[in-house]
PDB file of C-alpha atoms in Angstrom:
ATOM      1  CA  UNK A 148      -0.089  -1.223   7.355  1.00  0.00           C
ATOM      2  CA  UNK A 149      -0.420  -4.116   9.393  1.00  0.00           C
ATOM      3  CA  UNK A 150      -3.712  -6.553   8.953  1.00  0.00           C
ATOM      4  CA  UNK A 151      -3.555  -7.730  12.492  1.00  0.00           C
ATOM      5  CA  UNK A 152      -4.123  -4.936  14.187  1.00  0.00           C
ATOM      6  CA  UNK A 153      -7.952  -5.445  14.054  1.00  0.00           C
ATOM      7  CA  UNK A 154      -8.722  -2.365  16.457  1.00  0.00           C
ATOM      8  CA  UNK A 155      -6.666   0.239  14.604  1.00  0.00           C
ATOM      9  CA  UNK A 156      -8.578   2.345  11.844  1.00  0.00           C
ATOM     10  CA  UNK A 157      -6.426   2.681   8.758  1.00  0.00           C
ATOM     11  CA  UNK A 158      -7.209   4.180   5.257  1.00  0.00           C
ATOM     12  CA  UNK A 159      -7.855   0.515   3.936  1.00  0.00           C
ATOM     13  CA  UNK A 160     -10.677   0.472   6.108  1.00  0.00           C
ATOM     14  CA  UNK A 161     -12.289   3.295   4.351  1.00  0.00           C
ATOM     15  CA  UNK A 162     -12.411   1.640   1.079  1.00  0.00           C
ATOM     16  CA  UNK A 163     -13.075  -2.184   2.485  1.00  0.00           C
ATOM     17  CA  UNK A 164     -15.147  -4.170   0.538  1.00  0.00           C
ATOM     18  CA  UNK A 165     -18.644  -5.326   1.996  1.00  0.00           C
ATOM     19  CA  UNK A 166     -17.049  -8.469   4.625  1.00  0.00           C
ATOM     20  CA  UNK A 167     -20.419 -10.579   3.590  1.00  0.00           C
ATOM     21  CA  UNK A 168     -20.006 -10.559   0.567  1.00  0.00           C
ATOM     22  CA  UNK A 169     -16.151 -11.290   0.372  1.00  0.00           C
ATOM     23  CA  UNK A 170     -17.318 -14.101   2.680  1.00  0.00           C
ATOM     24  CA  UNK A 171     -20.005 -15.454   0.341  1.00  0.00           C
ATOM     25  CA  UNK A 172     -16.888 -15.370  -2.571  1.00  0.00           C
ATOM     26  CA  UNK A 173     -14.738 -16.936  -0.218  1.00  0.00           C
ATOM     27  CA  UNK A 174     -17.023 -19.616   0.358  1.00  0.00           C
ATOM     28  CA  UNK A 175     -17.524 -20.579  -3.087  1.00  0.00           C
ATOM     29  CA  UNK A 176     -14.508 -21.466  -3.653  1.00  0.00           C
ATOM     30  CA  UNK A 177     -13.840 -23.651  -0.080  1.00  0.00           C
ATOM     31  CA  UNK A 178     -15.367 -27.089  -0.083  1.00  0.00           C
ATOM     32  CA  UNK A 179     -18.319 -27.060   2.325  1.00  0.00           C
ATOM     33  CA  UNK A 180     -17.340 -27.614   6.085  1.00  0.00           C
ATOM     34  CA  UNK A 181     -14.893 -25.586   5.561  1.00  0.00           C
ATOM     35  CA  UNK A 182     -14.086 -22.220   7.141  1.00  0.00           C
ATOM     36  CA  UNK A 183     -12.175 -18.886   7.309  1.00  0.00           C
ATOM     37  CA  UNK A 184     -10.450 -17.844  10.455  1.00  0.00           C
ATOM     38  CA  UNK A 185     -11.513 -13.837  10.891  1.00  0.00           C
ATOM     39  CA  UNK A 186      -7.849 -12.496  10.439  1.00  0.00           C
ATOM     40  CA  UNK A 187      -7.916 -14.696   7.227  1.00  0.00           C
ATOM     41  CA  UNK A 188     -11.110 -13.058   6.220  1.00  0.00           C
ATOM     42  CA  UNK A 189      -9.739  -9.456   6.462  1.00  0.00           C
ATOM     43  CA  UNK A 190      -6.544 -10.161   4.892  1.00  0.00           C
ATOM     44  CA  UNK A 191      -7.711 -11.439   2.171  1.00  0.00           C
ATOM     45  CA  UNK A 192     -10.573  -8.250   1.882  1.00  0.00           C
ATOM     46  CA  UNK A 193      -7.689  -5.743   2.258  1.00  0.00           C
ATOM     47  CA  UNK A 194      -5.950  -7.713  -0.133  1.00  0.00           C
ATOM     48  CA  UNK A 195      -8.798  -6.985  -2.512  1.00  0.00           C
ATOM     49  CA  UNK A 196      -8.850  -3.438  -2.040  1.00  0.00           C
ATOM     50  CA  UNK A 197      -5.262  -3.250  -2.997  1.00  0.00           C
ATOM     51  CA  UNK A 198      -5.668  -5.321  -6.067  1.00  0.00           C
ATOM     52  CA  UNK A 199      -8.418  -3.122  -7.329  1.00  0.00           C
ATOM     53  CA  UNK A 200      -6.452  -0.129  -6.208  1.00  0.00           C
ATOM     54  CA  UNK A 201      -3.446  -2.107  -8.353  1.00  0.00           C
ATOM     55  CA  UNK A 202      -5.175  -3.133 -11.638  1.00  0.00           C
ATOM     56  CA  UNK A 203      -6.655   0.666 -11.767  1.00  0.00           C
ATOM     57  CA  UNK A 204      -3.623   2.212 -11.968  1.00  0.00           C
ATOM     58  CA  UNK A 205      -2.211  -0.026 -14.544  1.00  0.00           C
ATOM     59  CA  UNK A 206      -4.960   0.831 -16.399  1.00  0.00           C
ATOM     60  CA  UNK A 207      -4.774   4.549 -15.941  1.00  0.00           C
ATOM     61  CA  UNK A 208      -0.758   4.157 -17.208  1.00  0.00           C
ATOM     62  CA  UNK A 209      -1.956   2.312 -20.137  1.00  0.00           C
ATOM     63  CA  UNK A 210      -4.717   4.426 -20.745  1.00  0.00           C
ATOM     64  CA  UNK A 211      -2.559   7.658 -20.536  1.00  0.00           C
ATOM     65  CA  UNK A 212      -0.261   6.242 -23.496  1.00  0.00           C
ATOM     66  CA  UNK A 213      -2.842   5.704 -25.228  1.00  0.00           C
ATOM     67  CA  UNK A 214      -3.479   9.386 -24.874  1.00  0.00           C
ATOM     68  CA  UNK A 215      -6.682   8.796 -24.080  1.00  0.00           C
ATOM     69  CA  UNK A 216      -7.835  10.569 -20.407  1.00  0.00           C
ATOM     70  CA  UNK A 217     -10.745   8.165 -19.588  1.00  0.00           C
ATOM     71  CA  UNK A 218      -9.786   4.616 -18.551  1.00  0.00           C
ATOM     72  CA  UNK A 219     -11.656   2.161 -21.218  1.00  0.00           C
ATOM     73  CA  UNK A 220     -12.599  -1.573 -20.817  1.00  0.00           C
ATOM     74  CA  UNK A 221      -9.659  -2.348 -23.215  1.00  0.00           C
ATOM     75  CA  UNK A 222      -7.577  -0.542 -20.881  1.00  0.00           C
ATOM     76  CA  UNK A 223      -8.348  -2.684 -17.759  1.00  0.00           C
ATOM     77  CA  UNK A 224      -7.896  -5.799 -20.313  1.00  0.00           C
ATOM     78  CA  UNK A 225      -4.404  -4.898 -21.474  1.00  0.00           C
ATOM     79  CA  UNK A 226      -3.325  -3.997 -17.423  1.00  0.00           C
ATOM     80  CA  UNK A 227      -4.411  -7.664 -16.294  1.00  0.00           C
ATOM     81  CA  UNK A 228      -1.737  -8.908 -18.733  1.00  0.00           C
ATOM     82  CA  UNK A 229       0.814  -6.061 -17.137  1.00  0.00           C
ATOM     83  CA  UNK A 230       0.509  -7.369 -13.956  1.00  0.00           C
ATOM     84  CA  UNK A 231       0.302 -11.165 -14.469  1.00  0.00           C
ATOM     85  CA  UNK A 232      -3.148 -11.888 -14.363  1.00  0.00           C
ATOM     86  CA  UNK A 233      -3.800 -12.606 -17.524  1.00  0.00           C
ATOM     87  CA  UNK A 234      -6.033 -15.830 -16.699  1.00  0.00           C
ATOM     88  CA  UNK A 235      -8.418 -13.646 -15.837  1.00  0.00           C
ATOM     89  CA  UNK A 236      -8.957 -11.952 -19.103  1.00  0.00           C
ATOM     90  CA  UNK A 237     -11.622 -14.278 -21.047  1.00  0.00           C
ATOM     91  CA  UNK A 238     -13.924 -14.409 -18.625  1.00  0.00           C
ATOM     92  CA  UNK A 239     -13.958 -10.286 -18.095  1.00  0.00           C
ATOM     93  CA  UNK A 240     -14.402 -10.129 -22.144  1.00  0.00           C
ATOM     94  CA  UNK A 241     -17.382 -12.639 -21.788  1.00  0.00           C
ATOM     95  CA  UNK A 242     -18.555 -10.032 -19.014  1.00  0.00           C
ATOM     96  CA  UNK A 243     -17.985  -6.931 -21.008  1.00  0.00           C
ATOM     97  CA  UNK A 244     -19.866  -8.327 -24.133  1.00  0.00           C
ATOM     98  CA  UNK A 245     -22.777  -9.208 -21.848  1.00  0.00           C
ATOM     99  CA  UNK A 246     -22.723  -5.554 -20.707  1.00  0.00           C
ATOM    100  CA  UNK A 247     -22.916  -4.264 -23.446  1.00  0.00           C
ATOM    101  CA  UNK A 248     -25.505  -6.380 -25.149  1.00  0.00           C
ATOM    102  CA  UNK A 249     -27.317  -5.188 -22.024  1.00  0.00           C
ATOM    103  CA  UNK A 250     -27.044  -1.891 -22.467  1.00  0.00           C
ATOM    104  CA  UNK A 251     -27.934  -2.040 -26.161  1.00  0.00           C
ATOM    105  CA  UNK A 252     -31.154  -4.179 -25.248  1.00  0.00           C
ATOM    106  CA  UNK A 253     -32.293  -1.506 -22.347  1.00  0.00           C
ATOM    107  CA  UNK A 254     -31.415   1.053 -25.184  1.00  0.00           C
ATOM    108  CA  UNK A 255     -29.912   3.162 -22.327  1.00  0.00           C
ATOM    109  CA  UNK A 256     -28.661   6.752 -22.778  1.00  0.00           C
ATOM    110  CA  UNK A 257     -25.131   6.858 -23.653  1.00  0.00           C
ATOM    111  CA  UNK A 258     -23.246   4.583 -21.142  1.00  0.00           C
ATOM    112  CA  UNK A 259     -22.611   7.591 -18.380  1.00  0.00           C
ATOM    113  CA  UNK A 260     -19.091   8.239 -17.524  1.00  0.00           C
ATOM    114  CA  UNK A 261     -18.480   8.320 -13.597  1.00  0.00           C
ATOM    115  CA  UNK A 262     -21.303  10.189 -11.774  1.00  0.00           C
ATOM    116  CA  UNK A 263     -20.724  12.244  -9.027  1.00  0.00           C
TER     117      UNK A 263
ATOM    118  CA  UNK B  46     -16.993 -20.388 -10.829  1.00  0.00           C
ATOM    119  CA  UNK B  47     -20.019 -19.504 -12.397  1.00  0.00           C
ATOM    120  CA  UNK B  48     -22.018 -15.721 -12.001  1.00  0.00           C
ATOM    121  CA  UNK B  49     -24.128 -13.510 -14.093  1.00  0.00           C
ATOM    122  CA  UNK B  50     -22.290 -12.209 -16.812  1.00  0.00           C
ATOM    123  CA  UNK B  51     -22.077  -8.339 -17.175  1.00  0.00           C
ATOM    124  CA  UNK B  52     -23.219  -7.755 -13.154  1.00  0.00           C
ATOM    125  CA  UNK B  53     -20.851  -7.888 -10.441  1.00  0.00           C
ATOM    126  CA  UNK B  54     -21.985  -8.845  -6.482  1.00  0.00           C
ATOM    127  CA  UNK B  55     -19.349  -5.925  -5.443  1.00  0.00           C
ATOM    128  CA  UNK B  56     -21.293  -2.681  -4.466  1.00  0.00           C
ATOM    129  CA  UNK B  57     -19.666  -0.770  -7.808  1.00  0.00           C
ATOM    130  CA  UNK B  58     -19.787   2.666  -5.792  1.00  0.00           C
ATOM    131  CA  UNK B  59     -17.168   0.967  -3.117  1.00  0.00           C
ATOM    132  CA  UNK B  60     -15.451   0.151  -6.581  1.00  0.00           C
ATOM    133  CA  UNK B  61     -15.741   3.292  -7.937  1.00  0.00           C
ATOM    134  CA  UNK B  62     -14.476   5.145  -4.416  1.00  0.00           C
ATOM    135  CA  UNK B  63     -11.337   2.877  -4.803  1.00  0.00           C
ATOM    136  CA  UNK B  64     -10.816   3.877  -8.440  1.00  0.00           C
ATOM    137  CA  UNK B  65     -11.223   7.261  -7.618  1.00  0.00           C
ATOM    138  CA  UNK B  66      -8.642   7.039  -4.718  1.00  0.00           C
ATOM    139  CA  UNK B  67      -6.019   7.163  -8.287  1.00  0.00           C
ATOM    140  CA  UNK B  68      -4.637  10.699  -8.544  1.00  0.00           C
ATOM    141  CA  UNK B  69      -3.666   9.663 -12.171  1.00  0.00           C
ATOM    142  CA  UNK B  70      -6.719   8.511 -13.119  1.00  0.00           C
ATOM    143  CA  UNK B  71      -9.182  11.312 -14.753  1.00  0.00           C
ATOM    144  CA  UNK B  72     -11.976   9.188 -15.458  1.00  0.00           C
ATOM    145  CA  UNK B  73     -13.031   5.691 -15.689  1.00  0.00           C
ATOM    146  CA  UNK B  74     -15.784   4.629 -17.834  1.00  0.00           C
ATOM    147  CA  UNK B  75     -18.431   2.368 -15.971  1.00  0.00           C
ATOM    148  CA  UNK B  76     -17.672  -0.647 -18.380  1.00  0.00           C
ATOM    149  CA  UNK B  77     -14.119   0.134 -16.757  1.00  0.00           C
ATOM    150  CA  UNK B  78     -15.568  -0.141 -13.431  1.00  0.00           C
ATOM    151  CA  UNK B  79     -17.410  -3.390 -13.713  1.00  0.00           C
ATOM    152  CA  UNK B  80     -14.625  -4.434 -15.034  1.00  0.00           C
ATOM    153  CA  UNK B  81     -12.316  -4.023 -12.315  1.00  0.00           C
ATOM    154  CA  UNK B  82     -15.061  -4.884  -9.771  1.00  0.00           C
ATOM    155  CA  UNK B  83     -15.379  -8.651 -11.632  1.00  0.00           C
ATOM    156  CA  UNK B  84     -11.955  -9.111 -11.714  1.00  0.00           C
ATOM    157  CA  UNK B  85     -11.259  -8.140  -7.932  1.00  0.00           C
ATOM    158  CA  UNK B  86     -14.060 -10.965  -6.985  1.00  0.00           C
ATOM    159  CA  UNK B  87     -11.729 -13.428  -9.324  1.00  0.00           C
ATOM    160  CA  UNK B  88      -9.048 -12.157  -7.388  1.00  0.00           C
ATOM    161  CA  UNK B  89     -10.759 -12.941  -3.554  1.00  0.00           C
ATOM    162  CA  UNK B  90     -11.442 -16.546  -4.886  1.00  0.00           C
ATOM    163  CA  UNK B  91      -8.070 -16.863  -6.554  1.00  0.00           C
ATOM    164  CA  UNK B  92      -6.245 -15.766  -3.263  1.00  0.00           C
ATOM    165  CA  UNK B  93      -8.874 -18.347  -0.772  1.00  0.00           C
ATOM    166  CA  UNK B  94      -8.544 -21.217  -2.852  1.00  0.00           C
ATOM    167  CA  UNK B  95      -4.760 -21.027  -2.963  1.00  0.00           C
ATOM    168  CA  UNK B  96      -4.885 -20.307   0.430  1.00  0.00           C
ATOM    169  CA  UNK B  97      -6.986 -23.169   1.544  1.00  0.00           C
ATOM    170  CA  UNK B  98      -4.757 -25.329  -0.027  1.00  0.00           C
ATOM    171  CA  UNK B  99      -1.898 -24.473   2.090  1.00  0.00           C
ATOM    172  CA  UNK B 100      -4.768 -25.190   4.758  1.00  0.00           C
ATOM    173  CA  UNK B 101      -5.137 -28.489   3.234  1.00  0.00           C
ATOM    174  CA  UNK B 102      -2.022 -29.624   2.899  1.00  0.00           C
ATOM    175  CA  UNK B 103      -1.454 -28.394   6.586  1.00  0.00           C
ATOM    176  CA  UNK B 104      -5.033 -31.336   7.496  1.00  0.00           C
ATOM    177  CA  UNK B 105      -6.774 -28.281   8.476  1.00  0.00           C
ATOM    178  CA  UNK B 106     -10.603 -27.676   7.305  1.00  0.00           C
ATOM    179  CA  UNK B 107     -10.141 -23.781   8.006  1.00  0.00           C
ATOM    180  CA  UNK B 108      -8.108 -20.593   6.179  1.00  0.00           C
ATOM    181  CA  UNK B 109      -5.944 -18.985   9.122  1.00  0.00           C
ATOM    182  CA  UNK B 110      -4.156 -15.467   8.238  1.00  0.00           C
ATOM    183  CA  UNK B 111      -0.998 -17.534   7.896  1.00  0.00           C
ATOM    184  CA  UNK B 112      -1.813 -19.409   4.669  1.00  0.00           C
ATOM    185  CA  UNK B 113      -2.862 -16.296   3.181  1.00  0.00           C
ATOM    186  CA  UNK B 114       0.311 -14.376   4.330  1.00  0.00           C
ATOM    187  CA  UNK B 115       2.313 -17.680   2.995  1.00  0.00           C
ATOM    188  CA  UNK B 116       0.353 -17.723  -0.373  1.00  0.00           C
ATOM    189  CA  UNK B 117       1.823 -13.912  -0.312  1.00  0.00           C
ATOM    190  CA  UNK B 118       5.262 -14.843   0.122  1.00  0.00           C
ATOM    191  CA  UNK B 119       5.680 -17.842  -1.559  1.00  0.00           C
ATOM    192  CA  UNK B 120       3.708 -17.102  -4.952  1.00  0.00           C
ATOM    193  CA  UNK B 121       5.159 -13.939  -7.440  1.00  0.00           C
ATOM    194  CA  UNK B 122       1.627 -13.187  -8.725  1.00  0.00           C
ATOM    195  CA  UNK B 123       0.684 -11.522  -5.230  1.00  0.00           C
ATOM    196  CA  UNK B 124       3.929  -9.691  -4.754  1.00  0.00           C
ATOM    197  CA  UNK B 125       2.096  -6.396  -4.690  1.00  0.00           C
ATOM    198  CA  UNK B 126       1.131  -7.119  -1.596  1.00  0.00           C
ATOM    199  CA  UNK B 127       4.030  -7.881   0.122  1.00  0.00           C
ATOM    200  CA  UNK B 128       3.965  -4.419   2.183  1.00  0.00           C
ATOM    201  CA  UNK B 129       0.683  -5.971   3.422  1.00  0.00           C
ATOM    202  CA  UNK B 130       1.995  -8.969   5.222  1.00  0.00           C
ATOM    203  CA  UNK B 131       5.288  -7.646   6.251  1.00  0.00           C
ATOM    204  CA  UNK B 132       5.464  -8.065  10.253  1.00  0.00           C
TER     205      UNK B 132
END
């Protein structure tokens, strides 16, 4: 797949992530003034898509020797180390304890698993 | 950089779609979900900033597609996505 052929339709397109809002996460990180050439933009949103797409199946191999079928939290944790990303991982356990406080406080239902 | 913990500002259905995309995968719980949607926003700001400082050290105030194709190249951690930026 090549990212510079703007006009052509390709299956990444399908599952892009919202532009604005890569744009607004883009900008967060830039010091003000600064920019992001469109090409830039959508390279770095397909790049997205594929990291998700990445990370999930890491998890799903993990998952599977755990024998387990769904893919749990601890799952995704243990794949950001398999794939080198393992800076990431404190800040997704501060998020997963915060979801789950939240969902005991709401005293929702038992956490659904995938709808639809 | 600093968000609401436990929420994402992904749409977690896009998320979800891409998850799904997995033959392998049976299910995903939605912990799992947010999970992955949190750490693909770490991931868009990981790849800009590293990108804009290719930008920077290039005097330019603006990301162009080749910083983030030479962040690709030059940097193991985003090797997956070589196929990407292959011309």
């Amino acid at each position: 797949m090549n990212p510079t052929n703007v006009g052509e339709h390709t299956e990444l397109d399908d599952l892009a992530l919202p532009r604005s809002i890569v744009m607004r996460l883009i900008k967060q990180v830039l010091p003000q003034k600064s920019t992001a050439q469109k090409e830039a933009v959508k390279a770095i949103t397909n790049s997205a898509t594929l990291f998700a797409s990445y990370l999930t199946s890491a998890a799903g191999e993990i998952s599977s020797t755990r024998n387990r079928k769904i893919v749990m939290p601890q799952d995704v944790l243990s794949a950001l180390q398999e794939i080198e990303y393992p800076e990431f991982t404190s800040q997704l356990e501060a998020h997963l304890r915060a979801y789950e406080a939240a969902l005991k406080d709401k005293k929702l239902k038992i956490p659904q698993v995938d709808e639809d | 950089m600093e968000r609401p913990l436990g929420k994402t500002v992904l749409p977690l259905s896009r998320v979800k779609k891409i998850i799904k995309q997995d033959e392998d995968i049976h299910s995903c719980s939605n912990a799992s979900a947010l999970l992955v949607s949190v750490a693909t926003e770490m991931f868009i700001q990981k790849l800009a900033d590293q990108s804009f400082q290719l930008a920077k050290l290039q005097k330019r105030k603006g990301i162009q597609y080749r910083d983030v194709a030479d962040v690709v190249r030059k940097d193991d951690q985003f090797e997956f996505l070589s196929d990407l930026f292959s011309l």
